[in-house]
Coordinates of C-alpha atoms in Angstrom, one line a residue:
M1 CA 0.0 0.0 0.0
R2 CA 2.9 2.3 0.9
C3 CA 4.6 1.5 -2.4
E4 CA 1.4 2.1 -4.4
H5 CA 1.1 5.6 -2.7
W6 CA 4.6 6.5 -3.7
I7 CA 3.8 5.6 -7.3
T8 CA 0.4 7.1 -7.7
A9 CA 1.0 10.4 -5.8
P10 CA 3.6 11.7 -8.3
L11 CA 1.4 10.6 -11.2
R12 CA -1.5 12.5 -9.8
A13 CA 0.5 15.6 -9.3
M14 CA 1.9 15.4 -12.9
V15 CA -1.5 14.9 -14.3
A16 CA -2.8 17.9 -12.4
V17 CA 0.0 20.0 -13.9
V18 CA -0.9 18.9 -17.4
L19 CA -4.6 19.5 -16.9
L20 CA -3.9 22.9 -15.6
A21 CA -1.8 23.7 -18.7
A22 CA -4.6 22.4 -20.9
A23 CA -7.1 24.6 -19.1
L24 CA -4.9 27.7 -19.4
A25 CA -3.8 27.1 -23.0
P26 CA -6.8 28.8 -24.7
S27 CA -6.1 32.0 -22.8
A28 CA -2.3 31.9 -23.2
R29 CA -1.1 34.6 -25.6
A30 CA 1.5 34.5 -28.3
H31 CA 4.7 36.5 -27.9
K32 CA 3.5 39.6 -29.6
A33 CA 1.8 42.2 -27.4
S34 CA -0.5 45.0 -28.5
D35 CA 1.4 47.2 -31.0
A36 CA 0.5 50.0 -33.4
Y37 CA 2.9 51.3 -36.0
L38 CA 3.4 54.9 -37.2
R39 CA 5.4 55.7 -40.3
V40 CA 6.5 59.3 -40.6
A41 CA 7.8 61.0 -43.7
D42 CA 8.5 64.5 -44.9
A43 CA 5.9 65.3 -47.6
P44 CA 6.8 67.5 -50.6
A45 CA 5.3 71.0 -50.7
P46 CA 2.3 71.4 -53.1
L47 CA 3.1 72.5 -56.6
G48 CA 3.6 76.2 -57.0
T49 CA 4.9 76.7 -53.5
A50 CA 8.4 77.3 -52.3
G51 CA 10.4 74.8 -50.3
A52 CA 10.0 71.1 -49.7
G53 CA 8.8 69.1 -46.8
A54 CA 6.1 71.6 -46.0
S55 CA 4.0 68.9 -44.4
V56 CA 4.5 65.6 -42.7
G57 CA 2.9 62.4 -44.0
L58 CA 1.6 59.9 -41.5
V59 CA 0.7 56.2 -42.0
L60 CA -0.7 54.4 -39.0
S61 CA -1.3 50.7 -38.7
V62 CA -3.5 49.6 -35.8
A63 CA -4.6 46.1 -35.0
L64 CA -8.3 45.3 -35.6
K65 CA -8.4 43.4 -32.3
D66 CA -7.4 46.6 -30.6
V67 CA -9.9 48.7 -32.5
D68 CA -12.6 46.1 -31.6
A69 CA -11.6 46.3 -28.0
A70 CA -11.9 50.1 -28.0
L71 CA -15.0 50.4 -30.2
E72 CA -17.6 47.9 -29.2
Q73 CA -19.6 48.6 -32.3
L74 CA -16.9 47.4 -34.7
D75 CA -18.2 43.8 -34.6
A76 CA -21.8 44.8 -35.5
N77 CA -23.3 41.3 -35.5
G78 CA -21.3 40.0 -32.5
D79 CA -20.0 36.9 -34.2
R80 CA -16.4 37.7 -33.3
Q81 CA -15.5 37.7 -37.0
L82 CA -14.7 41.1 -38.5
T83 CA -15.9 41.4 -42.1
W84 CA -14.8 43.9 -44.7
G85 CA -18.2 45.5 -44.6
E86 CA -18.0 46.0 -40.8
V87 CA -14.6 47.6 -41.0
R88 CA -15.7 50.0 -43.8
Q89 CA -18.8 51.0 -41.8
S90 CA -16.6 51.7 -38.7
V91 CA -14.1 54.0 -40.5
P92 CA -15.8 57.2 -39.2
A93 CA -15.8 55.9 -35.6
M94 CA -12.2 54.7 -36.1
A95 CA -11.1 58.1 -37.3
Q96 CA -12.8 59.8 -34.4
W97 CA -11.1 57.4 -31.9
L98 CA -7.7 58.2 -33.4
G99 CA -8.5 62.0 -33.2
Q100 CA -9.3 61.6 -29.5
G101 CA -6.3 59.4 -28.7
M102 CA -3.6 61.1 -30.8
L103 CA -3.4 64.9 -30.2
W104 CA -0.9 66.7 -32.5
Q105 CA 0.8 70.1 -32.2
C106 CA 3.0 72.0 -34.6
D107 CA 5.2 74.4 -32.5
G108 CA 2.6 74.3 -29.7
T109 CA -0.4 75.0 -32.0
A110 CA -2.9 72.2 -32.0
T111 CA -3.7 70.6 -35.4
A112 CA -6.1 67.7 -36.2
P113 CA -5.1 65.5 -39.2
A114 CA -7.9 64.0 -41.1
W115 CA -7.4 60.2 -41.1
R116 CA -8.5 58.3 -44.2
F117 CA -8.7 54.5 -44.4
E118 CA -6.4 53.0 -47.0
A119 CA -6.4 49.2 -46.7
L120 CA -6.2 46.1 -44.4
E121 CA -2.8 44.6 -43.7
Q122 CA -1.9 41.1 -42.7
R123 CA 0.8 41.1 -40.0
T124 CA 2.3 38.3 -37.8
D125 CA -0.4 38.7 -35.1
G126 CA -3.4 39.4 -37.2
R127 CA -5.1 41.9 -39.5
Y128 CA -4.4 45.6 -39.2
A129 CA -6.2 48.7 -40.5
R130 CA -3.9 51.1 -42.3
L131 CA -4.9 54.8 -42.2
A132 CA -3.1 57.8 -43.6
A133 CA -3.1 61.5 -42.9
T134 CA -1.1 64.7 -43.6
L135 CA 0.1 66.9 -40.8
P136 CA 0.5 70.6 -41.9
C137 CA 3.8 71.1 -40.1
A138 CA 6.8 72.9 -41.7
P139 CA 10.3 71.3 -41.5
A140 CA 11.5 73.8 -38.8
Q141 CA 8.5 73.2 -36.6
A142 CA 8.5 70.9 -33.5
V143 CA 6.0 68.1 -34.0
T144 CA 4.4 67.0 -30.7
L145 CA 2.2 64.0 -30.1
R146 CA 0.1 63.3 -27.1
Y147 CA -0.5 59.6 -27.3
G148 CA -3.3 57.9 -25.5
L149 CA -4.7 55.0 -27.6
M150 CA -5.6 51.9 -25.6
Q151 CA -5.0 53.6 -22.3
G152 CA -7.0 51.8 -19.6
I153 CA -7.8 49.0 -22.1
D154 CA -4.5 47.1 -22.7
P155 CA -1.4 47.9 -20.5
T156 CA 0.9 46.2 -23.0
H157 CA 0.1 48.6 -25.8
R158 CA 2.7 50.8 -27.4
L159 CA 3.3 52.8 -30.6
L160 CA 6.4 52.1 -32.6
V161 CA 7.5 55.1 -34.7
G162 CA 9.8 54.9 -37.7
G163 CA 10.6 56.9 -40.8
V164 CA 12.1 60.3 -41.6
L165 CA 11.4 63.7 -40.0
G166 CA 13.2 66.9 -41.0
G167 CA 15.5 64.8 -43.3
Q168 CA 16.7 62.7 -40.4
P169 CA 15.9 59.1 -39.5
L170 CA 13.4 58.6 -36.7
A171 CA 13.0 55.7 -34.3
A172 CA 10.9 55.8 -31.1
V173 CA 8.6 53.9 -28.9
L174 CA 5.6 55.6 -27.2
A175 CA 3.2 54.3 -24.6
P176 CA 0.0 55.9 -23.3
D177 CA 0.9 55.2 -19.7
G178 CA 4.3 56.8 -19.9
R179 CA 6.2 53.5 -19.6
A180 CA 8.3 54.4 -22.7
S181 CA 10.2 57.6 -23.3
T182 CA 8.2 60.8 -22.6
D183 CA 10.4 62.9 -24.9
L184 CA 11.8 61.8 -28.3
R185 CA 14.2 64.8 -28.8
S186 CA 17.8 64.8 -27.7
A187 CA 19.9 67.9 -27.6
G188 CA 23.4 67.9 -29.0
S189 CA 24.8 67.1 -25.6
G190 CA 22.6 64.0 -25.5
V191 CA 20.4 65.4 -22.7
A192 CA 16.7 65.0 -23.5
S193 CA 14.5 68.1 -23.4
Q194 CA 11.4 67.9 -21.4
G195 CA 8.9 69.5 -23.7
E196 CA 6.3 72.0 -22.5
P197 CA 6.2 72.3 -18.7
G198 CA 3.0 70.8 -17.3
A199 CA 1.7 69.7 -20.7
Q200 CA -0.7 66.9 -20.2
G201 CA -1.9 64.5 -23.0
V202 CA -4.8 62.2 -23.3
G203 CA -5.5 60.5 -20.0
G204 CA -2.7 62.5 -18.3
A205 CA 0.1 61.4 -20.5
D206 CA 2.9 63.9 -21.1
A207 CA 3.4 65.4 -24.5
Q208 CA 5.9 63.5 -26.6
E209 CA 7.9 65.4 -29.2
L210 CA 8.6 63.7 -32.5
A211 CA 11.8 65.5 -33.3
S212 CA 14.5 63.2 -34.7
P213 CA 16.9 62.1 -31.9
R214 CA 20.4 63.6 -32.6
S215 CA 22.0 61.2 -30.1
G216 CA 22.2 57.5 -31.0
V217 CA 22.4 56.8 -27.3
A218 CA 18.9 58.2 -26.8
T219 CA 17.5 55.7 -29.4
L220 CA 19.5 52.9 -27.8
L221 CA 18.1 53.5 -24.4
Q222 CA 14.6 53.7 -25.7
F223 CA 14.9 50.3 -27.3
V224 CA 16.6 48.7 -24.3
A225 CA 13.3 49.3 -22.4
E226 CA 11.4 48.0 -25.4
G227 CA 13.5 44.8 -25.5
V228 CA 12.9 44.1 -21.8
H229 CA 9.2 44.7 -22.4
H230 CA 9.1 42.4 -25.4
I231 CA 10.8 39.4 -23.8
L232 CA 8.7 39.7 -20.6
Q233 CA 5.6 39.7 -22.7
G234 CA 6.9 36.9 -25.0
Y235 CA 5.3 34.0 -23.3
D236 CA 6.3 31.5 -26.0
H237 CA 10.0 32.6 -25.8
L238 CA 9.9 32.3 -22.0
A239 CA 8.2 28.9 -22.4
F240 CA 11.1 27.7 -24.6
L241 CA 13.7 29.0 -22.2
L242 CA 11.9 27.2 -19.4
A243 CA 11.9 23.9 -21.4
L244 CA 15.7 24.3 -21.7
L245 CA 16.3 25.0 -18.1
L246 CA 14.0 22.5 -16.5
P247 CA 16.3 19.5 -16.7
I248 CA 19.3 21.5 -15.4
S249 CA 19.7 21.0 -11.7
L250 CA 21.8 23.4 -9.6
V251 CA 21.7 21.1 -6.5
R252 CA 22.2 17.5 -5.8
Q253 CA 18.9 15.6 -6.2
P254 CA 17.6 13.9 -3.0
L255 CA 17.5 10.1 -3.0
P256 CA 14.4 8.1 -2.2
R257 CA 14.1 6.9 1.3
S258 CA 16.4 3.9 2.1
P259 CA 15.8 1.4 4.8
Q260 CA 19.6 1.5 5.6
P261 CA 20.7 4.9 7.1
M262 CA 23.6 6.4 5.3
T263 CA 26.2 6.8 8.0
K264 CA 29.7 8.1 7.6
Q265 CA 28.8 9.4 4.1
L266 CA 28.5 13.1 4.9
P267 CA 31.9 14.2 3.5
A268 CA 31.4 12.3 0.3
S269 CA 27.9 13.6 0.0
R270 CA 29.1 17.1 0.4
T271 CA 31.8 16.6 -2.2
T272 CA 29.3 15.2 -4.7
D273 CA 26.9 18.0 -4.0
A274 CA 29.5 20.6 -4.7
L275 CA 30.5 18.8 -7.9
D276 CA 26.9 18.7 -9.0
R277 CA 26.5 22.4 -8.4
R278 CA 29.5 23.2 -10.6
T279 CA 28.3 20.9 -13.3
G280 CA 24.8 22.4 -13.2
L281 CA 26.0 25.9 -13.3
K282 CA 28.2 25.2 -16.2
A283 CA 25.3 23.6 -18.1
L284 CA 23.2 26.6 -17.3
L285 CA 25.8 29.1 -18.5
V286 CA 26.4 27.2 -21.7
T287 CA 22.7 26.7 -22.5
V288 CA 21.8 30.4 -21.9
T289 CA 24.9 31.6 -23.8
L290 CA 24.2 29.5 -26.9
F291 CA 20.5 30.5 -26.9
T292 CA 21.6 34.2 -26.7
L293 CA 24.2 33.7 -29.5
G294 CA 21.6 32.0 -31.7
H295 CA 18.8 34.6 -31.4
S296 CA 21.3 37.5 -31.5
V297 CA 22.7 36.5 -34.9
T298 CA 19.3 36.2 -36.6
L299 CA 17.9 39.2 -34.9
A300 CA 20.7 41.3 -36.4
L301 CA 20.5 39.7 -39.8
A302 CA 16.7 40.1 -40.1
G303 CA 16.7 43.6 -38.4
L304 CA 19.2 44.9 -40.9
G305 CA 17.3 43.4 -43.8
W306 CA 19.9 40.9 -44.8
V307 CA 17.5 38.0 -44.2
T308 CA 13.8 38.2 -45.0
V309 CA 11.5 35.6 -43.6
S310 CA 7.7 35.2 -43.3
G311 CA 6.0 35.1 -39.9
N312 CA 3.7 32.4 -41.4
W313 CA 6.4 29.8 -40.7
V314 CA 8.5 31.5 -38.0
E315 CA 5.6 31.7 -35.5
P316 CA 4.6 28.0 -35.8
A317 CA 8.3 27.0 -35.8
I318 CA 8.7 28.8 -32.4
A319 CA 5.8 26.9 -31.0
I320 CA 7.1 23.6 -32.3
S321 CA 10.6 24.3 -30.8
I322 CA 8.9 24.4 -27.4
G323 CA 7.3 21.0 -28.0
I324 CA 10.4 19.4 -29.2
S325 CA 12.5 20.6 -26.2
A326 CA 9.7 19.5 -23.8
L327 CA 9.4 16.1 -25.5
L328 CA 13.2 15.5 -25.2
N329 CA 12.9 16.3 -21.4
L330 CA 10.4 13.5 -21.2
F331 CA 12.2 11.1 -23.5
P332 CA 15.9 12.0 -23.8
V333 CA 17.8 11.0 -26.9
R334 CA 21.3 9.7 -26.2
G335 CA 24.0 12.1 -27.5
L336 CA 21.6 15.0 -28.1
R337 CA 22.7 17.9 -26.0
G338 CA 20.3 20.5 -24.8
H339 CA 22.7 23.4 -25.4
W340 CA 22.9 22.6 -29.1
L341 CA 19.1 22.7 -29.2
A342 CA 19.4 26.1 -27.6
L343 CA 21.7 27.3 -30.4
G344 CA 19.6 25.9 -33.2
F345 CA 16.2 27.0 -32.0
G346 CA 17.7 30.3 -30.9
L347 CA 18.2 31.1 -34.5
I348 CA 14.5 30.7 -35.1
H349 CA 13.5 32.7 -32.0
G350 CA 15.8 35.6 -33.2
L351 CA 13.6 35.8 -36.3
G352 CA 10.6 36.2 -34.1
F353 CA 12.3 38.9 -32.1
S354 CA 13.1 40.8 -35.2
G355 CA 9.4 41.2 -36.2
V356 CA 9.0 44.3 -34.0
L357 CA 11.8 46.2 -35.6
V358 CA 11.0 45.0 -39.2
E359 CA 7.4 45.9 -39.0
A360 CA 8.2 49.3 -37.4
G361 CA 9.9 50.3 -40.6
I362 CA 13.0 51.8 -38.8
S363 CA 15.9 52.5 -41.1
G364 CA 19.1 54.4 -41.5
S365 CA 21.5 55.0 -38.6
S366 CA 18.6 54.8 -36.1
L367 CA 18.2 51.1 -37.0
V368 CA 21.6 50.2 -35.8
W369 CA 21.1 51.9 -32.4
A370 CA 17.6 50.5 -32.1
L371 CA 18.8 47.0 -33.0
A372 CA 21.6 47.2 -30.4
G373 CA 19.3 48.6 -27.7
F374 CA 16.6 46.1 -28.4
N375 CA 19.0 43.1 -28.2
L376 CA 20.5 44.4 -24.9
G377 CA 17.0 44.7 -23.5
V378 CA 16.1 41.2 -24.6
E379 CA 19.2 39.9 -22.9
A380 CA 18.6 41.9 -19.7
G381 CA 15.0 40.5 -19.5
Q382 CA 16.2 37.0 -20.2
L383 CA 18.9 37.2 -17.5
L384 CA 16.2 38.4 -15.0
V385 CA 14.0 35.3 -15.9
V386 CA 17.0 33.0 -15.5
A387 CA 17.9 34.5 -12.1
L388 CA 14.3 34.0 -10.9
W389 CA 14.3 30.4 -12.2
C390 CA 17.7 29.7 -10.4
A391 CA 16.2 31.0 -7.1
A392 CA 13.1 28.8 -7.4
S393 CA 15.2 25.8 -8.6
L394 CA 17.5 26.0 -5.5
V395 CA 14.5 25.6 -3.3
L396 CA 12.4 23.1 -5.3
A397 CA 15.2 20.9 -6.5
R398 CA 15.6 19.4 -3.0
W399 CA 12.1 18.1 -3.1
V400 CA 12.0 14.3 -3.6
L401 CA 9.3 14.6 -6.3
Y402 CA 11.1 17.4 -8.1
R403 CA 12.0 15.3 -11.1
T404 CA 8.5 13.8 -11.4
V405 CA 6.3 16.8 -10.8
V406 CA 8.4 19.8 -11.7
V407 CA 10.6 18.5 -14.5
R408 CA 8.4 15.9 -16.1
G409 CA 5.1 17.5 -15.2
G410 CA 6.3 20.9 -16.3
S411 CA 7.6 19.5 -19.6
A412 CA 4.3 17.8 -20.2
A413 CA 2.5 21.1 -19.5
L414 CA 4.8 22.9 -22.0
L415 CA 4.1 20.2 -24.5
V416 CA 0.4 20.9 -24.2
L417 CA 1.0 24.6 -24.7
S418 CA 3.2 23.9 -27.7
L419 CA 0.5 21.8 -29.4
Y420 CA -2.1 24.5 -28.8
W421 CA 0.1 27.3 -30.1
T422 CA 1.2 25.3 -33.1
V423 CA -2.3 24.5 -34.2
Q424 CA -3.5 28.1 -33.6
R425 CA -0.6 29.6 -35.6
I426 CA -0.8 27.1 -38.5
A427 CA -4.6 27.8 -38.7
F428 CA -4.0 31.5 -38.6
S429 CA -1.3 31.5 -41.3
G430 CA -3.5 29.5 -43.6

């Protein structure tokens, strides 16, 4: 009876973990948070007028799922399927929503661009509405945006800005809650100006000036924060990292109860424990380093435009990588090292990371700074997650059922999530 209890109890715990993962799978999100994309470009002056760049062209891409969350009337029949007709009928309400959530100024003078619907776009996380407008700002004027779209609706939302303003490349990240930079202009000394004192935007957000940053460091720091935000919201990337880390133990595993007490074995046990700690730490460092190397290479290649890939296969491949890693935790293959999996699949995950920069349309010298900052932010967020896992592992790994419940049960749960994400993304890409 006692033996039966020791066999069935771990199985019950593992089954409970898997069932919990299956229950949570439909609500688990993909790695991409709520994004909107703004392309800025100097527009030529009308024929018959002097000068060039007498206005600023704006192209905004906003996710239909975000529009639907903000405008309840977008899905008119309530079937949770947005049709072309429903989108067209909602254009006036959409333009009004943009006018209320994006307040523009030229040298402190308020101006309201007239947004016009252009087309629907297919991006890696769904369909987007593309709208365009012209801002009547001269080249020498300061362009200020008070951004408040999705405030109070989705805390992960941010606006990625790219393009050219005043003949200079522009790269910036705005968030309605002030999480990102509150000022996009850097003085020649690299110190950011603070805009109009006391200026408050939509929902209390500070005004954000769209002057092209003169300091590359300002762009780098902006995208460091964006990289941290991206990895912490990237649940599929974190799931893959967890699948790699689960089988690595930083402490000596406790042995099952033995009828014969282990006497005079304490020094040897301590020696073995210390050896296991060194071995575990080495495996951890090698695995994390190779994963970092893999995704950094492809992030740079795709971000610089040297490699072009489609999210239709990258997103399912990321989900599949989680399942393969989890499956190998359950059924190890002799000679197949986890750190080589980290390197190989890291190459695929880097292509997923690059989607934010590619879709933002950042170019020129700003792209290099944005790419470097984004990658540093991803690494910083990743190291934070690894540190948290190490702290939890040092406590849980001494549990007798750690291997059964945490490693095997956790891997089975990750396998369930992988299957759900894979089916979801293949169906979406089709």
